[in-house]
mmCIF file with all atom_site columns, C-alpha atoms in Angstrom:
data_model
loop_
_atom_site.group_PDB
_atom_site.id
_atom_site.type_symbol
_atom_site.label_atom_id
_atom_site.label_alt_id
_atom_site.label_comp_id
_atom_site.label_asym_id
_atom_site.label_entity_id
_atom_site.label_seq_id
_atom_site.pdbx_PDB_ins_code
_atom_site.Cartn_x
_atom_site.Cartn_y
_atom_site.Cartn_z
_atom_site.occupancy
_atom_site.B_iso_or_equiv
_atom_site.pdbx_formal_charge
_atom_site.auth_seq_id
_atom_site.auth_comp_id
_atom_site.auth_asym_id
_atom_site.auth_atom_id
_atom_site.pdbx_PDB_model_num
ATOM 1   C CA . UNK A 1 1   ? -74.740  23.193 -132.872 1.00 61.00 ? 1   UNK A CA 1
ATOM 2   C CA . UNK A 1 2   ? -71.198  24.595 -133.470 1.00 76.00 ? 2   UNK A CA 1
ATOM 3   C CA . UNK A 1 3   ? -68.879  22.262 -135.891 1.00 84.00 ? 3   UNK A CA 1
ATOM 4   C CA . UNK A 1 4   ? -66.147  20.428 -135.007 1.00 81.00 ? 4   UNK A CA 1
ATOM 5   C CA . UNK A 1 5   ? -63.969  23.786 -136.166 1.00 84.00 ? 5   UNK A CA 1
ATOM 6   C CA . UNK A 1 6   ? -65.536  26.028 -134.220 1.00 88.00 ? 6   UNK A CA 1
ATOM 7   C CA . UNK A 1 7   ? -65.099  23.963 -131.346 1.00 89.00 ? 7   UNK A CA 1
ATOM 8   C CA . UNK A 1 8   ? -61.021  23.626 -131.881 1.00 90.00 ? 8   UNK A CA 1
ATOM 9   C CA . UNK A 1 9   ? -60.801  27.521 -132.154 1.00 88.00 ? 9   UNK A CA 1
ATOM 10  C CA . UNK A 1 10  ? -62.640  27.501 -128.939 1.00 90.00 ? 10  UNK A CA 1
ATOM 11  C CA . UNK A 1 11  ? -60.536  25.186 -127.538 1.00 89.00 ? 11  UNK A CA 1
ATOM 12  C CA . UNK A 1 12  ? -57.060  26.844 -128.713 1.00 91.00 ? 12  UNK A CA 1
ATOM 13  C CA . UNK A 1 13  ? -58.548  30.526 -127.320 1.00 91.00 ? 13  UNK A CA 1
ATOM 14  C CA . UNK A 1 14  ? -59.057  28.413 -123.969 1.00 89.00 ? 14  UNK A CA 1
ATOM 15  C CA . UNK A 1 15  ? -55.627  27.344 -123.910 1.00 90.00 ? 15  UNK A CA 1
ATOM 16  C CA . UNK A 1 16  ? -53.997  30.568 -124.924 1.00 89.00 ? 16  UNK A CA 1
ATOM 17  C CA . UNK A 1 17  ? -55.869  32.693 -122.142 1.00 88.00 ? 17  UNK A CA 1
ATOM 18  C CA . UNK A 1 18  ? -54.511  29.530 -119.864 1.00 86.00 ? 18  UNK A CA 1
ATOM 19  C CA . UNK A 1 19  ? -51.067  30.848 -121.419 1.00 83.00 ? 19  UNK A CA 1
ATOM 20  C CA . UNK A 1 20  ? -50.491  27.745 -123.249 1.00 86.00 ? 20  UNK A CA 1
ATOM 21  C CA . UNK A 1 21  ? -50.094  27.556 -126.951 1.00 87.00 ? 21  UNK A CA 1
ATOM 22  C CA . UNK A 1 22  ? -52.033  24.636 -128.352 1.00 91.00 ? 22  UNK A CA 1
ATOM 23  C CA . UNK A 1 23  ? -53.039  25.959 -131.683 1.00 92.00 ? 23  UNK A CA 1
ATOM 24  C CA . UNK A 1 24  ? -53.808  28.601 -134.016 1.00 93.00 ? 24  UNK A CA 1
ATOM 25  C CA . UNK A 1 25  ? -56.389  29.420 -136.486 1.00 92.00 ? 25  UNK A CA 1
ATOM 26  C CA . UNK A 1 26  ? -55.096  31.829 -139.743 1.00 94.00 ? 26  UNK A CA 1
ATOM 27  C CA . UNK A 1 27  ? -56.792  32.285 -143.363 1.00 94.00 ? 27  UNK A CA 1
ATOM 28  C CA . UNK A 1 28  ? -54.634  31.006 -146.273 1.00 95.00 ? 28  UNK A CA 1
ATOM 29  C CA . UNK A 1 29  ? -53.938  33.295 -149.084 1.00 94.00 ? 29  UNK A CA 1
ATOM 30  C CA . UNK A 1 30  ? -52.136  30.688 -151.348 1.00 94.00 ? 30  UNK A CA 1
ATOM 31  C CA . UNK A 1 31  ? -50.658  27.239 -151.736 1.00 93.00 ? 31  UNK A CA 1
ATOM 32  C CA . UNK A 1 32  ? -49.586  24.600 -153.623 1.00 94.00 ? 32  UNK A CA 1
ATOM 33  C CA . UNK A 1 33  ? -49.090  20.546 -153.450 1.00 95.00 ? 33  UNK A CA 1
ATOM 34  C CA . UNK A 1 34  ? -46.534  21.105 -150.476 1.00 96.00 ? 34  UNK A CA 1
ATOM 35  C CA . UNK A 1 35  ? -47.040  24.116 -149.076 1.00 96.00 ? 35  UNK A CA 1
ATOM 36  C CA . UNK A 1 36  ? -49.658  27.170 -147.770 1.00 95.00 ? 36  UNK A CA 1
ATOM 37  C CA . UNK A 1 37  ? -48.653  30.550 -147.434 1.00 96.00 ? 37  UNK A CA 1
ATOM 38  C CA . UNK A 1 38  ? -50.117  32.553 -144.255 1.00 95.00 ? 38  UNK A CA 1
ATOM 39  C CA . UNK A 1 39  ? -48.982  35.989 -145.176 1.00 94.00 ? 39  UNK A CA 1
ATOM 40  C CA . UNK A 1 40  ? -50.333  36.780 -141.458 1.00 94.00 ? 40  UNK A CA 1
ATOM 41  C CA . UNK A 1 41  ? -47.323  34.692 -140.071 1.00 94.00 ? 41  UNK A CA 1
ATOM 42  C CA . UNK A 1 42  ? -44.758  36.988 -142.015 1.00 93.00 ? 42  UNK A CA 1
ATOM 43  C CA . UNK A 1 43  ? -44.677  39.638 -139.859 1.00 81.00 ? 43  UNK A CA 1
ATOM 44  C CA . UNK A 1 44  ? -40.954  39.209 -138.411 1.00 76.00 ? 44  UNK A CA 1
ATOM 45  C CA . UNK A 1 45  ? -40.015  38.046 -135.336 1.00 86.00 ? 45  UNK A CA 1
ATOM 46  C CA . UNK A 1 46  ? -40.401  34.294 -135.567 1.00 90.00 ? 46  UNK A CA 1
ATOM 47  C CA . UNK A 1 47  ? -37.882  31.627 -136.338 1.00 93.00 ? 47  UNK A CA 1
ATOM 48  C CA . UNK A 1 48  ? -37.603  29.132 -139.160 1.00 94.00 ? 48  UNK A CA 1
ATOM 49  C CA . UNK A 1 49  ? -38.454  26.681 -136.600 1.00 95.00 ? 49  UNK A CA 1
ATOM 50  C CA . UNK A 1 50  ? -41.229  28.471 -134.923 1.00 92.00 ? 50  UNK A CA 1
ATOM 51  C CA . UNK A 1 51  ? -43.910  25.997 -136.692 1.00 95.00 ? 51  UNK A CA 1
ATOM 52  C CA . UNK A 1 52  ? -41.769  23.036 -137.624 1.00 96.00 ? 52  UNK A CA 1
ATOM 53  C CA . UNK A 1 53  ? -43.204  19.879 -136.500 1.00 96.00 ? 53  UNK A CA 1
ATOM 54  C CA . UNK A 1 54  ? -46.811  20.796 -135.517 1.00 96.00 ? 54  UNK A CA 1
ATOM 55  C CA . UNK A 1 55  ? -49.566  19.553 -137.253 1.00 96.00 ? 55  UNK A CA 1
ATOM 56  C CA . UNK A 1 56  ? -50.815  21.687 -139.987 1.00 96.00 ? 56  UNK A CA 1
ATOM 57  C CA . UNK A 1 57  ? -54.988  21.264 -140.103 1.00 94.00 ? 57  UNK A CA 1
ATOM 58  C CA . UNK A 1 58  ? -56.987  22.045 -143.134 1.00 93.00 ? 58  UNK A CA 1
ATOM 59  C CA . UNK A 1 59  ? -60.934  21.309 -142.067 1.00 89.00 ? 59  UNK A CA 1
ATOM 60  C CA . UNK A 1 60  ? -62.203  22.775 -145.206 1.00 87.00 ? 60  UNK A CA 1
ATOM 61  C CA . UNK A 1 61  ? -60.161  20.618 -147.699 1.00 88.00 ? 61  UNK A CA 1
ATOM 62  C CA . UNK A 1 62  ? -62.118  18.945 -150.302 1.00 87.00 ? 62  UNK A CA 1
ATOM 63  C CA . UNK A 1 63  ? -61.107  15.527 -149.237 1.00 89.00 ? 63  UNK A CA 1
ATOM 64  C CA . UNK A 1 64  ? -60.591  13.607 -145.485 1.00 89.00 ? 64  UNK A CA 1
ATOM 65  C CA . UNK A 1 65  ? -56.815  12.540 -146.848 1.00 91.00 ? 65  UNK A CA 1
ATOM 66  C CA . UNK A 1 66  ? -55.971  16.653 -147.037 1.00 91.00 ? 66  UNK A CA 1
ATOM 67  C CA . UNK A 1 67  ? -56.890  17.680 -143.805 1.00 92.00 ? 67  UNK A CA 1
ATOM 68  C CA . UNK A 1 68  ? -53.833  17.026 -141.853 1.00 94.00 ? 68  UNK A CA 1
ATOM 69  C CA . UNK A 1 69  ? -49.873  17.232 -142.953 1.00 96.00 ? 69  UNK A CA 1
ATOM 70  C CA . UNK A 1 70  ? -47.250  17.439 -140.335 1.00 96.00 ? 70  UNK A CA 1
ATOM 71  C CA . UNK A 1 71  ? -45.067  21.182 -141.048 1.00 97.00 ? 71  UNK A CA 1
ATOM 72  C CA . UNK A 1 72  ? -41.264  20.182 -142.004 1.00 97.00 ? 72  UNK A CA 1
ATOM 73  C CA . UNK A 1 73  ? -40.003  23.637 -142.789 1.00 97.00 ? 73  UNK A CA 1
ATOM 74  C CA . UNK A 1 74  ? -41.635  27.039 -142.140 1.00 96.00 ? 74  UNK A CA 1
ATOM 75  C CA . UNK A 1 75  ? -40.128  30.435 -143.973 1.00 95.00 ? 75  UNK A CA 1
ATOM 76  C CA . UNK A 1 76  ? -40.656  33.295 -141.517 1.00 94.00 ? 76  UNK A CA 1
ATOM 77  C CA . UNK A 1 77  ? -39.815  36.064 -144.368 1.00 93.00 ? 77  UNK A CA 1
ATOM 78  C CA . UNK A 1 78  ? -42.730  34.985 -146.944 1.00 94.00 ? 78  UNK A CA 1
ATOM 79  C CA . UNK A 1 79  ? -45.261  32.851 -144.231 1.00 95.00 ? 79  UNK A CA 1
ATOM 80  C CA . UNK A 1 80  ? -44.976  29.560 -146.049 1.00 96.00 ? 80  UNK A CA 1
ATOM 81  C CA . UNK A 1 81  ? -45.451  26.556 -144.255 1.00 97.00 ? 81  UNK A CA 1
ATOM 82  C CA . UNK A 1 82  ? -43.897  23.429 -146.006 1.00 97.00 ? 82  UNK A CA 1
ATOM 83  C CA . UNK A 1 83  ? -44.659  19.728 -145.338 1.00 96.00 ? 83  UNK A CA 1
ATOM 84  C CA . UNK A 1 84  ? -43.232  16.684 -146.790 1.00 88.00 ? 84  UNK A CA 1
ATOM 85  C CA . UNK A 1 85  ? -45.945  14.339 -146.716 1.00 87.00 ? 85  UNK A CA 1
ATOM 86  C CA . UNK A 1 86  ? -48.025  12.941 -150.055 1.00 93.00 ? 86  UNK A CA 1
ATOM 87  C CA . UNK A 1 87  ? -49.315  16.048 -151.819 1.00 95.00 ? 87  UNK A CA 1
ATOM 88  C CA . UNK A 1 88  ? -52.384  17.698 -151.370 1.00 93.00 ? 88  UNK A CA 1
ATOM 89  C CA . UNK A 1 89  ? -55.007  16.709 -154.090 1.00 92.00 ? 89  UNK A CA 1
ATOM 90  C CA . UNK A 1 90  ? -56.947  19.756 -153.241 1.00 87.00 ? 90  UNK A CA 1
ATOM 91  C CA . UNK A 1 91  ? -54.836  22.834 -154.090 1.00 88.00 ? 91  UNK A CA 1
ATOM 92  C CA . UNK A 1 92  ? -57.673  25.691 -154.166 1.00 87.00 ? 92  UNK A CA 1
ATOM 93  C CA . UNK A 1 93  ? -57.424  27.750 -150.723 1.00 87.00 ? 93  UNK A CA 1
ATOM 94  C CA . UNK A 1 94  ? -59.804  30.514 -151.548 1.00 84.00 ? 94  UNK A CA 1
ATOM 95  C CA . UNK A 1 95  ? -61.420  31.629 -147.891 1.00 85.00 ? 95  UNK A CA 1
ATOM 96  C CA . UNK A 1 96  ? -59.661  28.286 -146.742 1.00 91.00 ? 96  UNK A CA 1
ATOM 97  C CA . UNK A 1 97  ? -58.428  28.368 -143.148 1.00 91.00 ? 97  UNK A CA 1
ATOM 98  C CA . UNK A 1 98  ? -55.795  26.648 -141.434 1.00 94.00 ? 98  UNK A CA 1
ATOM 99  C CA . UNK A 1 99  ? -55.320  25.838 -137.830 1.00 94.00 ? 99  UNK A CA 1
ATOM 100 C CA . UNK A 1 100 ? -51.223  25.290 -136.773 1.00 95.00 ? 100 UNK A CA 1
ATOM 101 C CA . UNK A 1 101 ? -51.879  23.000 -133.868 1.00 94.00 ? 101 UNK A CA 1
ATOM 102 C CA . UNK A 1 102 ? -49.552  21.064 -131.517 1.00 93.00 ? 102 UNK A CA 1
ATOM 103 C CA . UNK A 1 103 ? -51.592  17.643 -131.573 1.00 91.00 ? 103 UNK A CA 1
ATOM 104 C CA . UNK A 1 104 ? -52.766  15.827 -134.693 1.00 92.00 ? 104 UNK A CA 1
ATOM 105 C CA . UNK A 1 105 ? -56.350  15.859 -136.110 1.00 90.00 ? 105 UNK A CA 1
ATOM 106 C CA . UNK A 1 106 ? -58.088  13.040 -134.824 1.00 90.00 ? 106 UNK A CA 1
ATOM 107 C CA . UNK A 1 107 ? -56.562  13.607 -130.896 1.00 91.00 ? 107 UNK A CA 1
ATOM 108 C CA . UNK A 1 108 ? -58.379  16.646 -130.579 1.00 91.00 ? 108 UNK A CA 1
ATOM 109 C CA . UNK A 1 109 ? -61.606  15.043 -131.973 1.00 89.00 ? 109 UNK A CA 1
ATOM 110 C CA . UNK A 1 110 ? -61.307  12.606 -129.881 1.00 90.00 ? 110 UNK A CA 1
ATOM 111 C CA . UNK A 1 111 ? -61.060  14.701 -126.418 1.00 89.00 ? 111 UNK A CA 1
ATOM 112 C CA . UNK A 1 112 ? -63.946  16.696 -127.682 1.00 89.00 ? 112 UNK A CA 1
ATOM 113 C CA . UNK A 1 113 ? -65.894  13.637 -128.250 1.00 89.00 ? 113 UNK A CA 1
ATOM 114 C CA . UNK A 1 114 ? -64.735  12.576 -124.615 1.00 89.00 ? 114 UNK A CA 1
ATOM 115 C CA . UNK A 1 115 ? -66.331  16.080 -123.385 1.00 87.00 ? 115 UNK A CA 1
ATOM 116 C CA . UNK A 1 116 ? -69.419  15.530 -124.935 1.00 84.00 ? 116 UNK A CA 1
ATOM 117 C CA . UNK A 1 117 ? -70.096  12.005 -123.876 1.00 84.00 ? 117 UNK A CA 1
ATOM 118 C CA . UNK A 1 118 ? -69.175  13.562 -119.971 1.00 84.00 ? 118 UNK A CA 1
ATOM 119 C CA . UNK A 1 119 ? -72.230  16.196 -120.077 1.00 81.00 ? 119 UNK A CA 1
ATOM 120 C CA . UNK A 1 120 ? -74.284  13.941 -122.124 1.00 72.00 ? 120 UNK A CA 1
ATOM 121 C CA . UNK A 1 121 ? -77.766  14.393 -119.763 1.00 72.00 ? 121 UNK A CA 1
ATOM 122 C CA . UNK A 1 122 ? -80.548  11.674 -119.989 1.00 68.00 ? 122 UNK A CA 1
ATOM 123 C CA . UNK A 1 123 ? -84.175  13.730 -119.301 1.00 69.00 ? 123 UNK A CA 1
ATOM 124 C CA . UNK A 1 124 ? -87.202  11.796 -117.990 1.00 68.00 ? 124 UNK A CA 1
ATOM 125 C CA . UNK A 1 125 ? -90.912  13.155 -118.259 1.00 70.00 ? 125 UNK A CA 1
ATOM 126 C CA . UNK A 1 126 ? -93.584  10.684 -116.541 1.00 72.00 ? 126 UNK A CA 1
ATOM 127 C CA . UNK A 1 127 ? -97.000  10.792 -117.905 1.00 67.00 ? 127 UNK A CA 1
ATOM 128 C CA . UNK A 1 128 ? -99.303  9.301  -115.312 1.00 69.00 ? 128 UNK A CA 1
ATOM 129 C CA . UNK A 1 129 ? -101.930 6.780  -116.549 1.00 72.00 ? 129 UNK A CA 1
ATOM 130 C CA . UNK A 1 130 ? -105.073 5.664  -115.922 1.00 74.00 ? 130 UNK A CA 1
ATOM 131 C CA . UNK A 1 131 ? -105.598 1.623  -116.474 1.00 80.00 ? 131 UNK A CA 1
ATOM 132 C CA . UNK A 1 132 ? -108.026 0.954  -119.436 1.00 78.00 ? 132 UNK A CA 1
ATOM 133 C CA . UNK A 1 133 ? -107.820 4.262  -120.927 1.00 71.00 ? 133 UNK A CA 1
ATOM 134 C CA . UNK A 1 134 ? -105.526 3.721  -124.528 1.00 69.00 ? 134 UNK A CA 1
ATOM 135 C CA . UNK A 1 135 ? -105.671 8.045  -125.387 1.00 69.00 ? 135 UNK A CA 1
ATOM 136 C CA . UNK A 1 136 ? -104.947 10.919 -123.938 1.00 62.00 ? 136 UNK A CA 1
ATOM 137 C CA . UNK A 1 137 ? -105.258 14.609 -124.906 1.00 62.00 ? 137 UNK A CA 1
ATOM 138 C CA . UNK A 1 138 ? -101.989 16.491 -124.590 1.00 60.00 ? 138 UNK A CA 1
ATOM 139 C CA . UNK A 1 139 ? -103.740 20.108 -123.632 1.00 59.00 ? 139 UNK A CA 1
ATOM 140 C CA . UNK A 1 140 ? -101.615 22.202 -121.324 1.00 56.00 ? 140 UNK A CA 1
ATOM 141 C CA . UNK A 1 141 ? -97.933  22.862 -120.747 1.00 55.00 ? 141 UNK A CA 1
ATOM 142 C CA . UNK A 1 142 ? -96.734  19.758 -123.084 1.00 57.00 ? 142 UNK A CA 1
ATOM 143 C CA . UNK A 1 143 ? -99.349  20.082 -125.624 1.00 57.00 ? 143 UNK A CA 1
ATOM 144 C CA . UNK A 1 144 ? -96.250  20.888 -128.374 1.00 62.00 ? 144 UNK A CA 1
ATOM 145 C CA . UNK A 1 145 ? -94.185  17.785 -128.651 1.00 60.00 ? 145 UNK A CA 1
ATOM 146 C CA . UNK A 1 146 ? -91.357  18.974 -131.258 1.00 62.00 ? 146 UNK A CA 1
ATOM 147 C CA . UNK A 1 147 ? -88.823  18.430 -128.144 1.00 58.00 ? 147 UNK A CA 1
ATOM 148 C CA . UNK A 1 148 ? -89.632  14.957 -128.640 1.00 58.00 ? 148 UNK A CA 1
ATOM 149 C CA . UNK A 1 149 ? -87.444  13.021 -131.162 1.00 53.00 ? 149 UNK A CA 1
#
């Protein structure tokens, strides 16, 4: 089953062959307390205020309080993204990714969530009986029962 991550990537790549811009996914190179350099994002072109209040998601951080921190100031020449809430405890981003997203952490949970419960399928397999007899042997087509849990 894919993880929660995988499933926001999907859902930004969604959006962004929709044309809309709902998120991003880039790798961090470094960081500290207040901020996380994308050296992807300092390519040129983009304005200090390109990022500036959207939701900076870290799904990887060591703790739940790390993952999110809304972007106050973004620096187009170096890639840093700054934010001004509490610090972040967790300040190692080897192989860490970020995702740059437009609604807040638990929102986009909570619509996948929604999605799931929607094509949540209940399957039903009658096994005919026969009063008065308490066993049966399972030979045949359901004779392995691991898709039973």
């Amino acid at each position: 089953m894919p993880t929660w991550r995988a499933i926001r990537q999907h859902m930004y790549e969604l959006a962004a062959a929709d044309g809309h811009v709902l998120g991003e996914v880039w790798t961090i190179a470094s960081g500290s307390a207040t901020t996380a350099v994308v050296t992807a994002l300092a390519s040129g072109g983009l304005t200090a205020q390109e990022y500036v209040g959207r939701w900076l998601i870290r799904p990887n951080a060591a703790t739940a309080a790390d993952r999110e921190r809304r972007i106050t100031a973004f620096a187009p020449s170096t890639g840093t993204l700054t934010h001004a809430g509490s610090n972040w405890a967790d300040t190692t981003f080897t192989s860490e990714f970020c995702e740059i997203s437009l609604a807040r952490l638990n929102i986009l949970d909570n619509a996948i969530n929604r999605q799931l419960k929607r094509t949540r399928k209940h399957d039903f397999y009658r096994f005919p009986t026969v009063p008065g007899i308490h066993r049966y042997p399972l030979a045949g087509p359901i004779h392995n029962l691991d898709w039973i849990t």
